[in-house]
Tab-separated table of C-alpha atoms and ligand atoms in Angstrom:
chain	number	residue	atom	x	y	z
A	83	MET	CA	-29.366	27.768	28.848
A	84	ALA	CA	-27.892	27.955	32.464
A	85	GLU	CA	-27.608	24.249	32.554
A	86	LEU	CA	-25.836	24.274	29.234
A	87	ARG	CA	-23.226	26.669	30.440
A	88	VAL	CA	-22.640	24.436	33.556
A	89	LEU	CA	-21.974	21.396	31.412
A	90	ASN	CA	-19.796	23.091	29.006
A	91	HIS	CA	-17.584	24.967	31.426
A	92	PRO	CA	-14.421	22.794	32.173
A	93	GLY	CA	-13.950	24.301	35.510
A	94	GLN	CA	-17.312	23.108	36.650
A	95	VAL	CA	-16.882	19.536	35.366
A	96	ALA	CA	-15.775	18.299	38.716
A	97	ARG	CA	-18.778	19.610	40.556
A	98	LYS	CA	-21.003	18.009	37.850
A	99	SER	CA	-19.029	14.792	37.688
A	100	ALA	CA	-21.980	12.862	38.766
A	101	SER	CA	-24.207	14.358	36.022
A	102	LYS	CA	-25.553	11.665	33.576
A	103	ASP	CA	-25.448	14.276	30.856
A	104	ARG	CA	-21.765	14.997	30.966
A	105	LEU	CA	-20.303	13.964	27.499
A	106	PRO	CA	-17.393	11.574	27.452
A	107	ILE	CA	-14.120	12.835	26.042
A	108	THR	CA	-14.400	10.505	23.056
A	109	VAL	CA	-17.502	12.617	21.872
A	110	HIS	CA	-15.377	15.779	21.963
A	111	LEU	CA	-12.567	13.972	20.295
A	112	ALA	CA	-14.872	12.844	17.505
A	113	ALA	CA	-16.310	16.462	17.170
A	114	GLY	CA	-12.872	17.836	16.826
A	115	LEU	CA	-11.921	15.213	14.206
A	116	GLU	CA	-15.278	16.061	12.437
A	117	LYS	CA	-14.419	19.670	12.479
A	118	ILE	CA	-11.089	19.084	10.851
A	119	GLY	CA	-12.810	16.845	8.281
A	120	LEU	CA	-15.184	19.574	7.375
A	121	ALA	CA	-12.457	22.178	7.268
A	122	MET	CA	-10.619	19.923	4.694
A	123	LYS	CA	-13.715	19.789	2.622
A	124	SER	CA	-14.313	23.556	2.650
A	125	ARG	CA	-14.249	25.565	-0.495
A	126	SER	CA	-11.431	27.811	0.570
A	127	TRP	CA	-9.250	24.890	1.526
A	128	ARG	CA	-9.936	23.395	-1.857
A	129	ARG	CA	-9.142	26.487	-3.604
A	130	GLU	CA	-5.947	27.043	-1.733
A	131	GLY	CA	-4.776	23.381	-1.876
A	132	ARG	CA	-1.606	22.726	-3.889
A	133	ALA	CA	-2.292	22.650	-7.623
A	134	GLY	CA	-5.904	23.198	-6.766
A	135	LEU	CA	-6.222	19.660	-5.658
A	136	GLY	CA	-9.264	18.530	-3.440
A	137	PRO	CA	-8.873	16.129	-0.580
A	138	LEU	CA	-10.108	13.070	-2.601
A	139	GLN	CA	-7.871	13.938	-5.523
A	140	ARG	CA	-4.910	14.293	-3.239
A	141	GLN	CA	-5.825	10.908	-1.718
A	142	VAL	CA	-5.931	9.318	-5.181
A	143	LEU	CA	-2.464	10.640	-6.132
A	144	ALA	CA	-0.987	9.482	-2.766
A	145	LEU	CA	-2.534	5.954	-3.176
A	146	LEU	CA	-1.189	5.576	-6.727
A	147	ARG	CA	2.216	6.989	-5.695
A	148	ALA	CA	2.252	4.165	-2.934
A	149	LYS	CA	1.805	1.399	-5.494
A	150	PRO	CA	4.877	-0.327	-6.833
A	151	ASP	CA	3.929	0.344	-10.429
A	152	GLN	CA	2.153	3.568	-9.535
A	153	SER	CA	-1.220	2.401	-11.058
A	154	ALA	CA	-4.455	0.910	-9.989
A	155	GLN	CA	-7.971	0.133	-11.302
A	156	VAL	CA	-10.757	2.603	-10.415
A	157	SER	CA	-12.464	-0.035	-8.646
A	158	ALA	CA	-9.503	-0.611	-6.325
A	159	ILE	CA	-9.192	3.144	-5.819
A	160	ALA	CA	-12.842	3.315	-4.723
A	161	GLU	CA	-12.460	0.292	-2.418
A	162	GLU	CA	-9.294	1.533	-0.881
A	163	LEU	CA	-10.533	4.979	-0.269
A	164	VAL	CA	-13.869	3.829	0.824
A	165	VAL	CA	-15.831	5.930	-1.690
A	166	ARG	CA	-18.459	4.946	-4.387
A	167	LEU	CA	-17.290	3.869	-7.844
A	168	PRO	CA	-18.804	7.053	-9.498
A	169	THR	CA	-17.009	9.307	-6.888
A	170	ALA	CA	-13.733	7.616	-7.588
A	171	SER	CA	-14.227	7.845	-11.403
A	172	GLU	CA	-15.070	11.406	-11.126
A	173	ALA	CA	-11.880	12.151	-9.181
A	174	VAL	CA	-9.886	10.253	-11.753
A	175	ALA	CA	-11.436	12.218	-14.611
A	176	THR	CA	-10.671	15.406	-13.037
A	177	LEU	CA	-7.039	14.420	-12.315
A	178	GLU	CA	-6.838	13.235	-16.009
A	179	ARG	CA	-8.009	16.579	-17.203
A	180	LYS	CA	-5.195	18.223	-15.102
A	181	ARG	CA	-2.720	15.568	-16.767
A	182	LEU	CA	-1.802	14.131	-13.404
A	183	VAL	CA	-3.068	10.666	-14.221
A	184	LYS	CA	-3.721	8.897	-17.571
A	185	ARG	CA	-6.117	5.904	-18.129
A	186	ARG	CA	-4.836	2.847	-20.046
A	187	ARG	CA	-6.674	0.045	-21.411
A	188	SER	CA	-5.231	-3.541	-20.638
A	189	MET	CA	-3.675	-5.099	-23.760
A	190	ARG	CA	-4.896	-8.599	-22.360
A	191	ASP	CA	-8.416	-7.649	-21.371
A	192	GLY	CA	-9.997	-4.539	-23.106
A	193	ARG	CA	-12.525	-4.296	-20.221
A	194	ILE	CA	-9.826	-3.580	-17.685
A	195	VAL	CA	-8.689	0.113	-17.523
A	196	THR	CA	-5.927	0.962	-15.098
A	197	VAL	CA	-5.146	4.422	-13.858
A	198	GLU	CA	-1.513	5.483	-13.990
A	199	LEU	CA	0.423	8.383	-12.413
A	200	THR	CA	2.131	10.852	-14.769
A	201	ALA	CA	5.474	12.438	-13.763
A	202	LYS	CA	3.486	15.721	-13.049
A	203	GLY	CA	1.026	13.588	-10.860
A	204	ALA	CA	3.946	11.908	-8.959
A	205	ARG	CA	5.294	15.303	-8.087
A	206	ALA	CA	1.835	16.629	-7.057
A	207	GLY	CA	1.097	13.459	-5.015
A	208	ALA	CA	4.426	13.652	-3.025
A	209	PRO	CA	3.660	13.610	0.631
A	210	VAL	CA	4.871	17.152	1.560
A	211	ALA	CA	3.468	18.618	-1.517
A	212	GLY	CA	0.150	16.818	-1.147
A	213	MET	CA	-0.447	17.790	2.306
A	214	PRO	CA	-2.478	20.890	2.875
A	215	ASN	CA	-0.111	23.486	4.218
A	216	GLN	CA	-2.764	24.642	6.666
A	217	LEU	CA	-2.992	21.236	8.345
A	218	ALA	CA	0.789	20.749	8.704
A	219	ALA	CA	1.200	24.367	10.084
A	220	ALA	CA	-1.602	23.482	12.616
A	221	ALA	CA	0.096	20.305	13.683
A	222	GLY	CA	3.225	22.462	14.118
A	223	VAL	CA	1.878	24.142	17.125
A	224	LEU	CA	2.014	20.994	19.157
A	225	SER	CA	5.207	20.160	21.208
A	226	SER	CA	7.494	17.294	20.025
A	227	ALA	CA	5.828	15.038	22.744
A	228	GLU	CA	2.357	16.062	21.635
A	229	GLN	CA	2.960	15.394	18.135
A	230	VAL	CA	4.180	11.851	18.979
A	231	ALA	CA	1.173	11.149	21.209
A	232	PHE	CA	-1.137	12.557	18.429
A	233	LEU	CA	0.407	10.417	15.748
A	234	LYS	CA	0.160	7.322	17.896
A	235	GLY	CA	-3.307	8.217	18.805
A	236	LEU	CA	-4.344	8.663	15.131
A	237	MET	CA	-2.774	5.255	14.294
A	238	LYS	CA	-4.938	3.612	16.906
A	239	VAL	CA	-8.109	5.481	15.651
A	240	ILE	CA	-7.268	4.292	12.102
A	241	ARG	CA	-6.700	0.847	13.085
A	242	ALA	CA	-9.998	0.833	14.966
A	243	LEU	CA	-11.792	2.192	11.929
A	244	GLN	CA	-10.066	-0.655	9.859
A	245	GLU	CA	-11.336	-3.145	12.197
A	246	GLN	CA	-14.930	-1.738	11.953
A	247	GLY	CA	-14.544	-1.959	8.158
A	248	GLU	CA	-14.643	1.812	7.698
A	249	ILE	CA	-10.983	2.003	6.279
A	250	SER	CA	-10.018	-0.878	4.045
A	251	VAL	CA	-6.291	-0.139	3.524
A	252	ALA	CA	-3.936	1.888	5.795
A	253	ARG	CA	-0.283	1.682	4.977
A	254	MET	CA	0.861	1.886	8.560
A	255	CYS	CA	3.967	0.544	10.162
A	256	VAL	CA	1.968	-1.403	12.705
A	257	SER	CA	0.416	-3.734	10.049
A	258	CYS	CA	3.458	-3.824	7.866
A	259	ARG	CA	5.540	-7.023	7.279
A	260	TYR	CA	8.779	-5.246	7.708
A	261	PHE	CA	7.826	-3.694	11.085
A	262	ARG	CA	9.715	-4.959	14.149
A	263	PRO	CA	8.462	-3.182	17.263
A	264	HIS	CA	10.770	-2.771	20.171
A	265	GLN	CA	13.666	-4.587	18.793
A	266	HIS	CA	16.261	-2.384	20.153
A	267	ASP	CA	17.254	-1.124	23.710
A	268	ASP	CA	17.733	2.414	22.538
A	269	ALA	CA	14.691	4.226	23.775
A	270	ALA	CA	15.044	6.835	21.086
A	271	GLU	CA	14.928	4.371	18.336
A	272	PRO	CA	13.421	1.156	19.577
A	273	HIS	CA	11.742	-0.107	16.264
A	274	HIS	CA	13.364	-1.809	13.341
A	275	CYS	CA	12.217	-1.473	9.592
A	276	ASP	CA	13.415	-4.591	7.752
A	277	TYR	CA	12.788	-2.820	4.491
A	278	VAL	CA	15.472	-0.383	5.047
A	279	ASN	CA	17.254	-2.618	7.679
A	280	ALA	CA	17.501	0.400	10.135
A	281	PRO	CA	16.155	1.313	13.578
A	282	PHE	CA	13.680	4.100	14.077
A	283	GLY	CA	11.671	5.866	16.774
A	284	ASP	CA	8.055	6.777	17.356
A	285	PRO	CA	8.192	10.100	15.589
A	286	ALA	CA	9.151	8.244	12.294
A	287	LEU	CA	6.103	5.893	12.480
A	288	ARG	CA	4.343	5.987	9.152
A	289	LEU	CA	0.711	6.222	8.595
A	290	GLU	CA	1.146	6.130	4.766
A	291	CYS	CA	4.409	4.461	3.434
A	292	ALA	CA	5.265	3.679	-0.120
A	293	GLU	CA	7.328	0.662	0.811
A	294	TYR	CA	4.539	-0.901	2.873
A	295	GLU	CA	3.502	-4.552	2.501
A	296	PRO	CA	0.885	-6.131	4.469
A	297	ALA	CA	1.801	-8.539	7.206
A	298	SER	CA	-0.107	-11.816	7.746
A	299	ILE	CA	-3.042	-11.523	10.147
A	300	SER	CA	-1.027	-13.279	12.914
A	301	GLN	CA	2.088	-11.172	12.398
A	302	ALA	CA	0.133	-7.825	12.476
A	303	ARG	CA	-1.639	-8.954	15.621
A	304	GLU	CA	1.720	-9.951	17.240
A	305	SER	CA	3.281	-6.706	16.074
A	306	TRP	CA	0.279	-4.658	17.508
A	307	GLU	CA	0.553	-6.387	20.979
A	308	ARG	CA	4.385	-5.953	21.025
A	309	PHE	CA	4.090	-2.377	20.047
A	310	ASN	CA	1.636	-1.628	22.767
A	311	ARG	CA	3.412	-3.643	25.372
A	312	GLY	CA	6.716	-1.950	24.865
A	313	ARG	CA	10.338	-2.937	25.429
A	314	LYS	CA	10.102	-3.925	29.140
A	315	ALA	CA	7.269	-6.503	28.728
A	316	VAL	CA	8.762	-7.757	25.466
A	317	GLY	CA	11.868	-9.214	27.469
B	468	SF4	S1	8.297	-0.383	5.100
B	468	SF4	FE1	7.358	1.515	5.716
B	468	SF4	S2	5.438	0.874	6.754
B	468	SF4	FE2	6.971	-0.904	6.630
B	468	SF4	S3	8.041	-0.838	8.620
B	468	SF4	FE3	9.308	0.146	7.054
B	468	SF4	S4	8.710	2.373	7.263
B	468	SF4	FE4	7.054	1.218	8.387
């Protein structure tokens, strides 16, 4: 017990720095992210979520909203959200009961069923409406600089999970064909989005963008390196 107290007390970490048992910060970060994930799944959060939507239902709506024709097959939804097909089907069925999506059988091939967003579903799936108020409020306690650092950190973690095959699709700027990192000298708005043809800064980096289109593997790799090197090294 005494040993545990020593290891968990931040003020005593320096004295115990040689300890083999001291956990790396990545373990604490993972535990923190897990805690947030568990909170999002909690019953109270589900109950209080906008329109009574659970996390997976919100993700399905956000995914459909990001599609050009606001529709997708259930198998594609399952693949993109990295959930099993029955889990995705169940979420879609619940959303259909709430009239937030509707299923339509293809005229060309009756075996293909697409899920389409309804007007009500598009409103419920809007980024601000879909985000749990508690999470946005919690992120609001961070300073502006902390928010940007957190955003960039999340982006890196999501990208690493993508490389591990844990997340199949992330509609983030860093892998978007329209992203031009560090194109401008303006430190406040160094990046450029070709889609809207406008500069933007780190606080506006997107983790989920409706206009996203995937870059080629080589462009995405180049963008990532350029993004991390920054303007000075870009020359
Ligand atoms: S289209 Fe969206 S994801 Fe792509 S660069 Fe512009 S803001 Fe980023």
